[in-house]
Amino acid sequence: MGLLRFKSALHNTIIIFGLFALGFVIQLNGASLLFRTVSFWTFFYMVVIFLILSRTLWKLSQQLDLHLVNARFTLSMGLWAALLAVLLTVSAICLSLIFPGDHGSNQFIAQQFSSHKQLKFLVTFMTINLTGPILEEMLFRGLILPFISRISHSWVIGLVVSSIVFAYLHNSDPFDPIYLIAGLGFGYLFIRSKNIGTAILCHQLVNILATIQLFI
């Protein structure tokens, strides 16, 4: 009995470290933002990397028996996602005033958007507002949250741990209030809706609203 528990614990530990490592791997999706010159091949690279990573995450969810979609997406889910996106955006603005400083790579992203090259702007917009949220939600809310919840027998622990890792990978600070609250919001929405599409939509809207703020 003790040996079986040890093997189970070892197996779960390996999976956890593997999932956490994927957080760094999905940053490859944004690697195109580091290219000084942007061409069709930059756009092609971004799409290929996104397709490979999204398929990998989907396959992992099936192998681990973690269902990303347990309920049909409805209009009410979309409305709740939009409402939460607005609330998270307002909270982020307030928190940035209370805790001033550099929250993540905002300055770098702003520089990318300020480029006068249309293709550079398009690649940045798609990476930050479309493909990035899809990959991050599939990993943090679709895989890490339910897996931690399963082995800890508590969705609260899964929600908190996934949000802390999410904040750390965005700002190297696991307790950055802006990213921590955002992670908790996305995770809670996924838990309630049982559809990863709801969390993805909310995350995309939050990023789009943050992008709009750069031009105000």
PDB file of C-alpha atoms in Angstrom, residues 20-141:
ATOM      1  CA  PHE A  20       4.656  24.140 -14.755  1.00  0.00           C
ATOM      2  CA  ALA A  21       7.455  23.787 -17.327  1.00  0.00           C
ATOM      3  CA  LEU A  22       4.893  24.182 -20.101  1.00  0.00           C
ATOM      4  CA  GLY A  23       4.266  27.668 -18.751  1.00  0.00           C
ATOM      5  CA  PHE A  24       7.733  28.641 -19.945  1.00  0.00           C
ATOM      6  CA  VAL A  25       7.351  26.726 -23.207  1.00  0.00           C
ATOM      7  CA  ILE A  26       4.214  28.601 -24.263  1.00  0.00           C
ATOM      8  CA  GLN A  27       6.233  31.807 -24.104  1.00  0.00           C
ATOM      9  CA  LEU A  28       7.531  30.648 -27.498  1.00  0.00           C
ATOM     10  CA  ASN A  29       4.244  31.910 -28.877  1.00  0.00           C
ATOM     11  CA  GLY A  30       5.373  35.430 -28.038  1.00  0.00           C
ATOM     12  CA  ALA A  31       8.945  34.993 -29.242  1.00  0.00           C
ATOM     13  CA  SER A  32       8.012  36.628 -32.536  1.00  0.00           C
ATOM     14  CA  LEU A  33       7.726  39.932 -30.649  1.00  0.00           C
ATOM     15  CA  LEU A  34      11.489  39.841 -30.123  1.00  0.00           C
ATOM     16  CA  PHE A  35      12.256  39.828 -33.851  1.00  0.00           C
ATOM     17  CA  ARG A  36      13.644  43.159 -35.008  1.00  0.00           C
ATOM     18  CA  THR A  37      12.252  42.711 -38.492  1.00  0.00           C
ATOM     19  CA  VAL A  38       8.810  41.286 -39.109  1.00  0.00           C
ATOM     20  CA  SER A  39       7.862  39.536 -42.318  1.00  0.00           C
ATOM     21  CA  PHE A  40       5.423  36.940 -43.586  1.00  0.00           C
ATOM     22  CA  TRP A  41       7.677  34.261 -42.101  1.00  0.00           C
ATOM     23  CA  THR A  42       7.358  35.837 -38.659  1.00  0.00           C
ATOM     24  CA  PHE A  43       3.588  35.577 -38.947  1.00  0.00           C
ATOM     25  CA  PHE A  44       3.907  32.012 -40.268  1.00  0.00           C
ATOM     26  CA  TYR A  45       6.177  31.060 -37.347  1.00  0.00           C
ATOM     27  CA  MET A  46       3.686  32.445 -34.830  1.00  0.00           C
ATOM     28  CA  VAL A  47       0.780  30.498 -36.344  1.00  0.00           C
ATOM     29  CA  VAL A  48       2.711  27.214 -36.527  1.00  0.00           C
ATOM     30  CA  ILE A  49       3.955  27.495 -32.930  1.00  0.00           C
ATOM     31  CA  PHE A  50       0.437  28.322 -31.757  1.00  0.00           C
ATOM     32  CA  LEU A  51      -1.085  25.324 -33.553  1.00  0.00           C
ATOM     33  CA  ILE A  52       1.550  22.937 -32.195  1.00  0.00           C
ATOM     34  CA  LEU A  53       1.222  24.188 -28.614  1.00  0.00           C
ATOM     35  CA  SER A  54      -2.585  24.306 -28.615  1.00  0.00           C
ATOM     36  CA  ARG A  55      -2.810  20.774 -29.998  1.00  0.00           C
ATOM     37  CA  THR A  56      -0.263  19.579 -27.421  1.00  0.00           C
ATOM     38  CA  LEU A  57      -2.250  21.122 -24.567  1.00  0.00           C
ATOM     39  CA  TRP A  58      -5.502  19.637 -25.886  1.00  0.00           C
ATOM     40  CA  LYS A  59      -3.954  16.169 -26.161  1.00  0.00           C
ATOM     41  CA  LEU A  60      -2.569  16.461 -22.626  1.00  0.00           C
ATOM     42  CA  SER A  61      -6.005  17.350 -21.305  1.00  0.00           C
ATOM     43  CA  GLN A  62      -7.393  14.176 -22.868  1.00  0.00           C
ATOM     44  CA  GLN A  63      -4.563  11.970 -21.589  1.00  0.00           C
ATOM     45  CA  LEU A  64      -4.963  13.342 -18.061  1.00  0.00           C
ATOM     46  CA  ASP A  65      -8.759  13.049 -18.327  1.00  0.00           C
ATOM     47  CA  LEU A  66      -9.156  16.775 -17.719  1.00  0.00           C
ATOM     48  CA  HIS A  67     -12.145  18.026 -19.642  1.00  0.00           C
ATOM     49  CA  LEU A  68     -11.802  21.546 -21.001  1.00  0.00           C
ATOM     50  CA  VAL A  69     -15.414  21.623 -22.143  1.00  0.00           C
ATOM     51  CA  ASN A  70     -18.031  20.084 -19.863  1.00  0.00           C
ATOM     52  CA  ALA A  71     -20.851  22.452 -20.790  1.00  0.00           C
ATOM     53  CA  ARG A  72     -22.070  24.113 -23.981  1.00  0.00           C
ATOM     54  CA  PHE A  73     -21.019  27.730 -24.421  1.00  0.00           C
ATOM     55  CA  THR A  74     -24.032  30.010 -24.038  1.00  0.00           C
ATOM     56  CA  LEU A  75     -24.794  33.692 -24.477  1.00  0.00           C
ATOM     57  CA  SER A  76     -25.019  34.159 -20.713  1.00  0.00           C
ATOM     58  CA  MET A  77     -21.493  32.750 -20.362  1.00  0.00           C
ATOM     59  CA  GLY A  78     -20.271  35.323 -22.868  1.00  0.00           C
ATOM     60  CA  LEU A  79     -21.999  38.131 -21.002  1.00  0.00           C
ATOM     61  CA  TRP A  80     -20.509  37.033 -17.685  1.00  0.00           C
ATOM     62  CA  ALA A  81     -17.083  36.853 -19.337  1.00  0.00           C
ATOM     63  CA  ALA A  82     -17.480  40.406 -20.659  1.00  0.00           C
ATOM     64  CA  LEU A  83     -18.683  41.719 -17.287  1.00  0.00           C
ATOM     65  CA  LEU A  84     -15.802  40.094 -15.442  1.00  0.00           C
ATOM     66  CA  ALA A  85     -13.348  41.475 -18.011  1.00  0.00           C
ATOM     67  CA  VAL A  86     -14.561  45.005 -17.275  1.00  0.00           C
ATOM     68  CA  LEU A  87     -14.358  44.432 -13.510  1.00  0.00           C
ATOM     69  CA  LEU A  88     -10.831  43.009 -13.774  1.00  0.00           C
ATOM     70  CA  THR A  89      -9.748  45.929 -15.937  1.00  0.00           C
ATOM     71  CA  VAL A  90     -11.105  48.457 -13.443  1.00  0.00           C
ATOM     72  CA  SER A  91      -9.450  46.595 -10.556  1.00  0.00           C
ATOM     73  CA  ALA A  92      -6.138  46.519 -12.456  1.00  0.00           C
ATOM     74  CA  ILE A  93      -6.288  50.303 -12.967  1.00  0.00           C
ATOM     75  CA  CYS A  94      -7.011  50.871  -9.278  1.00  0.00           C
ATOM     76  CA  LEU A  95      -4.294  48.454  -8.148  1.00  0.00           C
ATOM     77  CA  SER A  96      -1.725  50.063 -10.464  1.00  0.00           C
ATOM     78  CA  LEU A  97      -2.415  53.371  -8.698  1.00  0.00           C
ATOM     79  CA  ILE A  98      -2.135  51.794  -5.251  1.00  0.00           C
ATOM     80  CA  PHE A  99       0.912  49.683  -6.162  1.00  0.00           C
ATOM     81  CA  PRO A 100       2.787  51.694  -8.817  1.00  0.00           C
ATOM     82  CA  GLY A 101       5.608  50.013 -10.623  1.00  0.00           C
ATOM     83  CA  ASP A 102       6.361  47.775 -13.559  1.00  0.00           C
ATOM     84  CA  HIS A 103       3.752  45.033 -13.728  1.00  0.00           C
ATOM     85  CA  GLY A 104       5.150  42.506 -16.147  1.00  0.00           C
ATOM     86  CA  SER A 105       6.261  43.428 -19.672  1.00  0.00           C
ATOM     87  CA  ASN A 106       3.781  46.267 -20.234  1.00  0.00           C
ATOM     88  CA  GLN A 107       6.438  48.740 -21.354  1.00  0.00           C
ATOM     89  CA  PHE A 108       7.890  46.275 -23.859  1.00  0.00           C
ATOM     90  CA  ILE A 109       4.411  45.506 -25.251  1.00  0.00           C
ATOM     91  CA  ALA A 110       3.669  49.227 -25.563  1.00  0.00           C
ATOM     92  CA  GLN A 111       6.846  49.635 -27.635  1.00  0.00           C
ATOM     93  CA  GLN A 112       5.749  46.850 -29.973  1.00  0.00           C
ATOM     94  CA  PHE A 113       2.349  48.451 -30.490  1.00  0.00           C
ATOM     95  CA  SER A 114       3.968  51.824 -31.186  1.00  0.00           C
ATOM     96  CA  SER A 115       5.644  50.401 -34.274  1.00  0.00           C
ATOM     97  CA  HIS A 116       4.567  52.097 -37.496  1.00  0.00           C
ATOM     98  CA  LYS A 117       4.849  48.813 -39.382  1.00  0.00           C
ATOM     99  CA  GLN A 118       1.392  47.314 -39.890  1.00  0.00           C
ATOM    100  CA  LEU A 119       2.602  43.704 -39.897  1.00  0.00           C
ATOM    101  CA  LYS A 120       4.474  44.256 -36.623  1.00  0.00           C
ATOM    102  CA  PHE A 121       1.319  45.718 -35.096  1.00  0.00           C
ATOM    103  CA  LEU A 122      -0.773  42.790 -36.385  1.00  0.00           C
ATOM    104  CA  VAL A 123       1.603  40.152 -35.000  1.00  0.00           C
ATOM    105  CA  THR A 124       1.702  41.929 -31.636  1.00  0.00           C
ATOM    106  CA  PHE A 125      -2.081  42.288 -31.496  1.00  0.00           C
ATOM    107  CA  MET A 126      -2.697  38.634 -32.347  1.00  0.00           C
ATOM    108  CA  THR A 127      -0.063  37.361 -29.915  1.00  0.00           C
ATOM    109  CA  ILE A 128      -1.138  39.473 -26.951  1.00  0.00           C
ATOM    110  CA  ASN A 129      -4.888  39.497 -27.465  1.00  0.00           C
ATOM    111  CA  LEU A 130      -5.768  36.276 -29.285  1.00  0.00           C
ATOM    112  CA  THR A 131      -3.299  33.385 -29.305  1.00  0.00           C
ATOM    113  CA  GLY A 132      -1.619  34.166 -25.974  1.00  0.00           C
ATOM    114  CA  PRO A 133      -4.837  34.026 -23.887  1.00  0.00           C
ATOM    115  CA  ILE A 134      -5.896  30.788 -25.595  1.00  0.00           C
ATOM    116  CA  LEU A 135      -2.670  28.985 -24.708  1.00  0.00           C
ATOM    117  CA  GLU A 136      -2.485  30.422 -21.197  1.00  0.00           C
ATOM    118  CA  GLU A 137      -6.070  29.517 -20.348  1.00  0.00           C
ATOM    119  CA  MET A 138      -5.706  25.992 -21.713  1.00  0.00           C
ATOM    120  CA  LEU A 139      -2.653  25.524 -19.496  1.00  0.00           C
ATOM    121  CA  PHE A 140      -3.396  27.418 -16.277  1.00  0.00           C
ATOM    122  CA  ARG A 141      -7.158  26.954 -16.036  1.00  0.00           C
TER     123      ARG A 141
END
